[in-house]
Amino acid sequence: MAIVVQKFGGTSVANAEKIRRAADRAIASSKQGNQVVVVASARGKQTDELVADAIEINPNPPKREMDMLLSTGEQQTVSLFAMACYALGQKAISFTGSQIQMITDDAHTKARIQNIGTDRIKKKLDEGFIVIVAGFQGVDEEGNITTLGRGGSDTSAVALAAALGADTCEIYTDVDGIYSTDPRKYPKAVKMKQISYDEMLELASLGAGVMHGRSIEFGKKYNVKIHVRSSLHDEPGTLITHEVAKMEGILVSGATIHKDLAKIGMIGVDNRPGNAARIFTHLAKAKVSVNDIIQTEVSSEKANISFTVSKSDLDSARQAIEDIQETVHCQNVFVREDVAEVSIVGVGMRSHYGVADRMFQALADAAVNIDSITTSEIRISCLVDLDHSDAALTAICDAFQLDKPADKRT
Ligand code: ADP
Ligand code: ASP
Ligand code: MG
């Protein structure tokens, strides 16, 4: 029997009616002869509400306690989901992350999965149950509850699909699939039939909140077929898959905007071997995830180093830099929170020229100033003023015709 993992995001389980519809889907798949594992998120905006509750009590809550609190949202959904299955005549059982031994490291609020127990799930599947697992949460070796970072239920689902050797991981959400950019920000965006893991990984890490970045890493590594689709209807969505030859012809597949960013600049760091290592080792020890790094030599004695971090890591990053500033003889540190990053992504960039200039010209025509530029083989990103970032996104989407199907773009 094939195993299918179905993940339902917050809006797809927001109330009793939606939970019932999601349960209907799971039961239908089970009736088709599949063994079904459901991964569910917290209902609606519940995680945001829990975050607000925490901040009201303590503006800087301990991360371990944050995980204790936030994990309760998913625990509520899975039990309700199991009850919905029973109401529809299907036996089902819910599990927390800890009950299925979803083992993670101890990086509270952004833990990484290390191992997943599958025995308990497989036993229940074999007994004819639909198994419903709380997304977003795990447990560290000491038994502390951890969470995987906002949006992390996607990663729970894909990792479980990998561990169980599932046929497909279906991600049910409030959009019809993956679009060329966030359709809420650029309503003319078009849906893609498929996208490569590499492109989706870039899009996700650059701010396309539709999929949690690490879920794509699991998908690619363990060959999990991921199908992102709407929970409202049965039309096929977008398949995330290995690259196929025809994708190379597509110059730019998608664009993103990332506002949850801050930039830290270190001016006049001593230009000698080991200083970059010192700085970034120190940041890693403080569990800060660093995004784009730019270092430039300003003289034989001095260099400037800047990098971006997510806003939630800014306090830890600031503290870490203060601690290391003297050691590396840094003359000045500045922080900018009023920035955002716009990016374009496409595997076709590897073999085409004239992509970067088109992006920069589009920003120039929209009178958007570029603070800094970073690139990889398949993406170009520009840091811009937060105030101009929406206009910047529209300008680059228009320039790369992201309102047209991929094969109609010139
Ligand atoms: P869920 O609660 O189901 O996990 P999310 O809110 O996490 O849903 O993700 C779905 C949202 O992602 C969409 O409503 C959309 O606004 C946003 N999004 C951002 N980028 C894209 C994109 N490229 N394609 C589709 N949706 C996107
Ligand atoms: N409920 C969590 C969040 O809102 C996890 C998820 O939805 O994927 O971030
Ligand atoms: Mg999500």
XYZ file of C-alpha atoms and ligand atoms in Angstrom:
447
model
C 0.000 0.000 0.000
C 1.271 3.462 -0.854
C 1.818 5.928 1.958
C 0.606 9.470 1.330
C 1.415 12.435 3.564
C -1.128 15.260 3.490
C -0.175 18.526 5.167
C -2.854 21.093 5.988
C -1.744 24.670 6.701
C -3.396 27.021 9.179
C -6.064 28.478 6.889
C -7.030 24.975 5.720
C -7.966 23.946 9.278
C -9.096 27.367 10.558
C -12.509 26.223 11.852
C -14.681 23.134 12.381
C -16.034 23.164 8.830
C -12.554 23.354 7.324
C -11.235 20.602 9.594
C -14.154 18.432 8.467
C -13.327 19.094 4.807
C -9.673 18.295 5.399
C -10.653 15.083 7.192
C -12.877 14.242 4.205
C -9.842 14.501 1.948
C -7.748 12.270 4.158
C -10.534 9.685 4.324
C -11.058 9.788 0.544
C -7.369 9.056 0.002
C -7.518 6.218 2.520
C -10.566 4.792 0.716
C -8.554 4.841 -2.517
C -6.233 2.357 -0.840
C -3.532 4.619 0.570
C -2.136 4.671 4.066
C -2.622 8.295 5.077
C -0.519 10.400 7.422
C -1.815 13.906 8.048
C 0.412 16.714 9.288
C -1.535 19.676 10.608
C -0.686 23.258 11.534
C -2.262 25.417 14.208
C -5.712 26.732 13.317
C -5.901 30.043 11.438
C -3.814 32.754 13.041
C -3.440 30.929 16.340
C 0.361 30.877 16.326
C 0.409 34.664 15.822
C -2.028 35.039 18.722
C 0.138 32.886 20.971
C 3.175 34.983 20.042
C 1.213 38.125 20.978
C 0.197 36.542 24.323
C 3.841 35.832 25.081
C 5.047 39.331 24.189
C 2.334 40.872 26.366
C 3.685 38.979 29.384
C 7.381 39.368 28.529
C 8.736 41.345 25.557
C 11.767 39.044 25.424
C 10.427 35.591 26.331
C 12.838 32.675 26.920
C 12.945 30.622 23.726
C 12.354 27.308 25.487
C 9.106 28.655 26.944
C 8.139 30.079 23.558
C 8.338 26.566 22.139
C 6.253 25.158 24.996
C 3.588 27.722 24.220
C 3.594 27.725 20.402
C 3.507 23.926 20.142
C 0.085 23.903 21.826
C -1.581 25.290 18.679
C -0.767 22.213 16.604
C -1.679 19.874 19.461
C -5.204 21.287 19.450
C -5.608 20.845 15.708
C -4.509 17.216 15.582
C -6.866 16.077 18.312
C -9.780 17.942 16.674
C -8.791 16.436 13.324
C -8.894 12.921 14.788
C -12.308 13.666 16.298
C -13.511 14.860 12.873
C -12.354 11.563 11.333
C -14.300 9.567 13.934
C -17.370 11.744 13.314
C -17.078 10.736 9.654
C -16.763 7.045 10.545
C -12.999 6.639 10.196
C -10.646 5.598 12.976
C -7.755 7.965 13.499
C -5.107 8.769 16.061
C -3.231 11.984 16.777
C 0.368 12.301 17.943
C 2.537 15.146 19.167
C 6.090 15.487 17.853
C 7.431 13.984 21.038
C 5.107 10.969 20.868
C 6.497 9.971 17.473
C 10.082 10.803 18.464
C 10.553 13.716 16.100
C 14.038 14.340 17.482
C 15.613 17.752 16.879
C 18.644 19.681 18.095
C 18.125 22.123 20.975
C 18.019 25.368 18.931
C 14.704 26.519 20.370
C 12.365 28.349 17.938
C 14.408 27.169 14.919
C 15.330 23.584 15.696
C 16.534 21.187 13.009
C 15.216 17.655 12.689
C 17.816 14.989 13.407
C 15.834 11.778 13.450
C 12.251 10.580 13.182
C 10.776 7.461 14.734
C 8.416 5.691 12.354
C 7.526 2.491 14.272
C 4.543 3.895 16.088
C 3.142 5.503 12.964
C 3.616 2.397 10.822
C 1.962 0.182 13.426
C -1.119 2.388 13.510
C -1.254 2.659 9.708
C -1.140 -1.123 9.473
C -4.038 -1.289 11.930
C -6.089 0.881 9.558
C -5.835 4.218 11.354
C -5.324 7.587 9.721
C -2.371 9.000 11.645
C -2.399 12.705 12.419
C 0.865 14.316 13.469
C 1.335 17.776 14.950
C 3.489 19.801 12.568
C 6.130 22.384 13.474
C 7.217 20.631 16.690
C 9.769 18.157 17.895
C 11.648 17.244 21.001
C 15.338 17.493 21.848
C 17.413 14.746 23.448
C 16.601 16.039 26.917
C 12.877 15.851 26.235
C 12.328 19.612 25.803
C 9.700 20.573 23.232
C 11.205 22.439 20.281
C 9.731 24.140 17.220
C 11.162 24.277 13.710
C 10.695 27.976 12.918
C 7.610 29.765 11.584
C 6.047 27.872 8.717
C 7.830 24.712 9.881
C 4.929 22.285 9.427
C 5.951 21.926 5.769
C 9.275 20.588 6.994
C 7.594 18.193 9.437
C 5.500 16.861 6.550
C 8.271 16.431 3.975
C 10.668 14.960 6.555
C 7.993 12.479 7.631
C 7.291 11.603 4.001
C 11.013 10.926 3.548
C 11.276 8.845 6.725
C 8.195 6.792 5.829
C 9.174 6.371 2.183
C 5.873 8.001 1.208
C 4.789 8.168 -2.403
C 3.852 11.840 -2.332
C 3.743 14.717 0.104
C 0.680 16.844 -0.610
C 0.814 20.372 0.791
C -2.729 21.756 1.073
C -2.804 25.517 1.399
C -4.751 28.688 0.579
C -3.213 29.238 -2.885
C -3.563 27.030 -5.967
C 0.164 26.254 -6.099
C 3.478 28.022 -6.478
C 3.188 31.271 -8.425
C 5.869 33.282 -10.196
C 5.735 35.573 -7.170
C 3.432 36.061 -4.176
C 0.021 36.667 -5.807
C -0.962 38.849 -2.857
C 1.835 41.260 -3.757
C 1.651 40.958 -7.555
C -1.868 39.894 -8.517
C -0.842 39.232 -12.144
C 1.492 36.394 -11.039
C 0.981 33.071 -12.818
C 0.891 29.563 -11.399
C 3.656 27.142 -12.352
C 2.978 23.511 -13.252
C 6.313 22.481 -11.824
C 9.419 23.950 -10.312
C 12.809 22.455 -9.483
C 13.909 21.849 -5.903
C 16.840 24.229 -6.427
C 14.646 27.089 -7.587
C 12.068 26.486 -4.864
C 14.815 26.361 -2.252
C 16.104 29.741 -3.397
C 12.593 31.230 -3.539
C 11.790 29.912 -0.054
C 15.005 31.135 1.509
C 14.500 34.526 -0.154
C 11.108 35.080 1.422
C 8.484 33.125 -0.556
C 6.583 32.040 2.547
C 4.526 29.450 0.676
C 7.011 26.688 1.586
C 9.384 26.409 4.526
C 12.912 26.338 3.091
C 14.152 23.288 4.934
C 11.247 21.196 3.658
C 12.714 21.558 0.168
C 16.154 20.457 1.385
C 14.561 17.249 2.680
C 12.561 16.834 -0.501
C 15.619 17.128 -2.694
C 17.829 14.929 -0.555
C 15.315 12.110 -0.191
C 13.510 12.450 -3.542
C 10.136 13.306 -2.065
C 7.590 14.319 -4.670
C 5.987 17.480 -3.260
C 2.649 18.635 -4.613
C 1.561 22.110 -3.440
C -2.166 22.577 -4.012
C -5.341 24.259 -2.841
C -7.410 22.781 -0.035
C -10.516 24.355 -1.636
C -10.735 22.323 -4.852
C -9.290 19.299 -6.654
C -7.382 21.025 -9.474
C -3.729 20.001 -9.595
C -1.283 22.504 -8.126
C 2.495 22.716 -8.557
C 4.890 19.796 -8.473
C 8.279 20.429 -6.875
C 10.664 18.060 -8.544
C 14.133 17.453 -9.935
C 15.150 19.705 -12.782
C 14.060 18.634 -16.239
C 15.794 19.808 -19.405
C 13.088 22.212 -20.564
C 13.315 24.238 -17.340
C 16.683 25.562 -18.516
C 14.999 27.524 -21.260
C 13.158 29.575 -18.685
C 15.225 32.582 -17.764
C 13.528 33.692 -14.574
C 10.983 31.455 -12.868
C 10.079 33.620 -9.942
C 10.678 36.706 -7.857
C 10.561 37.324 -4.131
C 10.475 40.091 -1.597
C 11.877 39.612 1.877
C 11.029 42.184 4.521
C 11.982 40.279 7.643
C 15.587 41.437 7.379
C 18.117 43.683 9.017
C 21.548 44.623 7.761
C 24.601 44.840 9.980
C 27.706 46.608 8.683
C 31.126 46.360 10.297
C 33.342 49.192 9.082
C 37.123 49.129 9.238
C 37.791 45.596 10.421
C 41.505 44.681 10.514
C 42.329 43.117 7.170
C 44.150 39.989 8.289
C 43.646 36.226 8.116
C 41.190 34.801 10.597
C 39.015 37.852 11.281
C 36.060 36.801 9.141
C 36.272 33.359 10.729
C 36.301 34.944 14.205
C 33.224 37.055 13.478
C 31.118 34.320 11.925
C 32.136 31.650 14.440
C 31.001 34.029 17.130
C 27.663 34.599 15.373
C 27.197 30.855 14.902
C 27.811 30.285 18.620
C 25.053 32.809 19.307
C 22.819 30.669 16.976
C 22.378 33.557 14.531
C 21.620 32.455 10.964
C 23.458 34.788 8.639
C 22.189 35.467 5.130
C 24.122 37.336 2.472
C 27.664 38.318 3.436
C 29.638 40.984 1.590
C 33.274 41.727 2.399
C 35.290 44.391 0.603
C 38.873 45.382 1.092
C 39.136 49.154 1.560
C 42.938 49.243 2.020
C 45.722 46.825 2.779
C 44.914 47.385 6.484
C 41.141 47.539 6.608
C 38.057 45.797 5.241
C 34.296 46.337 5.532
C 32.012 43.391 6.216
C 28.243 43.493 6.034
C 25.591 40.801 6.265
C 21.866 40.391 6.748
C 19.980 38.509 9.458
C 16.303 37.984 10.123
C 14.786 40.568 12.473
C 14.224 37.921 15.148
C 17.983 37.276 15.256
C 18.941 40.951 15.345
C 19.319 41.310 19.129
C 21.497 38.202 19.391
C 23.534 39.333 16.370
C 24.033 42.834 17.777
C 25.224 41.395 21.090
C 27.584 38.956 19.370
C 29.097 41.751 17.257
C 29.554 43.992 20.294
C 31.447 41.151 21.999
C 33.803 40.618 19.053
C 34.181 44.223 17.873
C 37.408 44.968 19.783
C 39.046 41.651 18.993
C 38.832 42.334 15.244
C 39.535 46.080 15.684
C 36.305 47.115 14.006
C 36.037 50.922 13.921
C 32.296 51.244 13.586
C 29.137 49.109 13.481
C 25.863 50.169 11.905
C 22.485 48.480 11.774
C 19.695 49.133 9.265
C 16.231 47.756 9.835
C 14.540 49.764 7.089
C 15.679 47.441 4.297
C 14.114 44.674 2.228
C 15.502 42.334 -0.387
C 14.028 41.723 -3.819
C 15.308 38.765 -5.827
C 14.857 36.904 -9.070
C 15.429 33.165 -9.360
C 15.777 30.862 -12.358
C 17.916 27.902 -13.395
C 18.019 29.410 -16.888
C 20.297 32.176 -15.586
C 23.191 29.737 -15.559
C 23.372 29.778 -19.317
C 22.060 33.241 -20.255
C 23.573 36.690 -20.224
C 21.759 39.998 -19.923
C 19.784 39.094 -16.807
C 21.468 41.288 -14.198
C 21.382 44.443 -16.336
C 17.670 43.930 -17.036
C 16.979 43.734 -13.314
C 19.081 46.794 -12.474
C 17.532 48.799 -15.329
C 14.029 47.921 -14.094
C 14.950 49.196 -10.626
C 16.531 52.317 -12.071
C 13.410 53.045 -14.151
C 11.305 52.706 -10.993
C 13.695 55.136 -9.215
C 14.687 52.490 -6.667
C 18.185 52.813 -5.256
C 20.186 49.607 -4.755
C 21.994 49.312 -1.423
C 23.857 46.086 -2.209
C 23.769 43.198 -4.647
C 24.371 39.483 -4.079
C 24.162 36.650 -6.567
C 24.335 32.888 -6.855
C 24.319 30.746 -9.958
C 20.534 30.885 -10.127
C 19.558 34.130 -8.398
C 20.198 37.861 -8.161
C 19.197 39.805 -5.055
C 19.163 43.524 -4.373
C 18.843 45.111 -0.966
C 16.652 48.221 -1.245
C 14.890 50.710 1.048
C 11.910 49.103 2.730
C 9.705 51.997 1.546
C 10.543 51.277 -2.080
C 10.510 47.501 -1.921
C 6.936 46.880 -3.124
C 7.512 49.109 -6.134
C 10.804 47.297 -6.721
C 9.067 43.906 -6.784
C 6.450 45.110 -9.271
C 9.157 46.600 -11.482
C 11.176 43.382 -11.686
C 8.085 41.202 -12.165
C 7.039 43.403 -15.092
C 10.564 43.423 -16.525
C 10.780 39.619 -16.536
C 7.150 39.184 -17.637
C 6.199 37.154 -14.613
C 2.575 37.796 -15.507
C 2.918 35.481 -18.524
C 3.256 31.701 -18.656
C 6.929 30.730 -18.627
C 6.998 29.591 -22.288
C 5.515 32.906 -23.484
C 8.163 35.139 -21.922
C 10.782 36.818 -24.054
P -0.210 27.653 5.105
O -0.873 28.217 6.296
O -1.081 26.776 4.278
O 1.117 27.026 5.409
P 1.169 30.015 4.146
O 0.530 31.315 4.508
O 2.342 29.578 4.942
O 0.042 28.896 4.142
O 1.603 30.032 2.604
C 0.667 30.399 1.626
C 0.874 31.854 1.247
O 2.180 32.022 0.679
C -0.030 32.362 0.161
O -1.260 32.807 0.679
C 0.776 33.470 -0.513
O 0.368 34.757 -0.115
C 2.189 33.247 -0.012
N 3.170 33.178 -1.092
C 4.388 33.810 -1.093
N 5.045 33.579 -2.210
C 4.276 32.763 -2.981
C 4.428 32.162 -4.261
N 5.514 32.357 -4.993
N 3.422 31.375 -4.723
C 2.313 31.168 -3.980
N 2.107 31.720 -2.763
C 3.067 32.514 -2.253
N 1.800 27.149 13.072
C 3.168 27.444 12.712
C 3.261 28.857 12.168
O 2.273 29.558 12.078
C 3.742 26.444 11.763
C 3.115 26.377 10.397
O 2.003 26.894 10.200
O 3.722 25.786 9.498
O 4.330 29.297 11.841
Mg 3.050 27.763 5.699
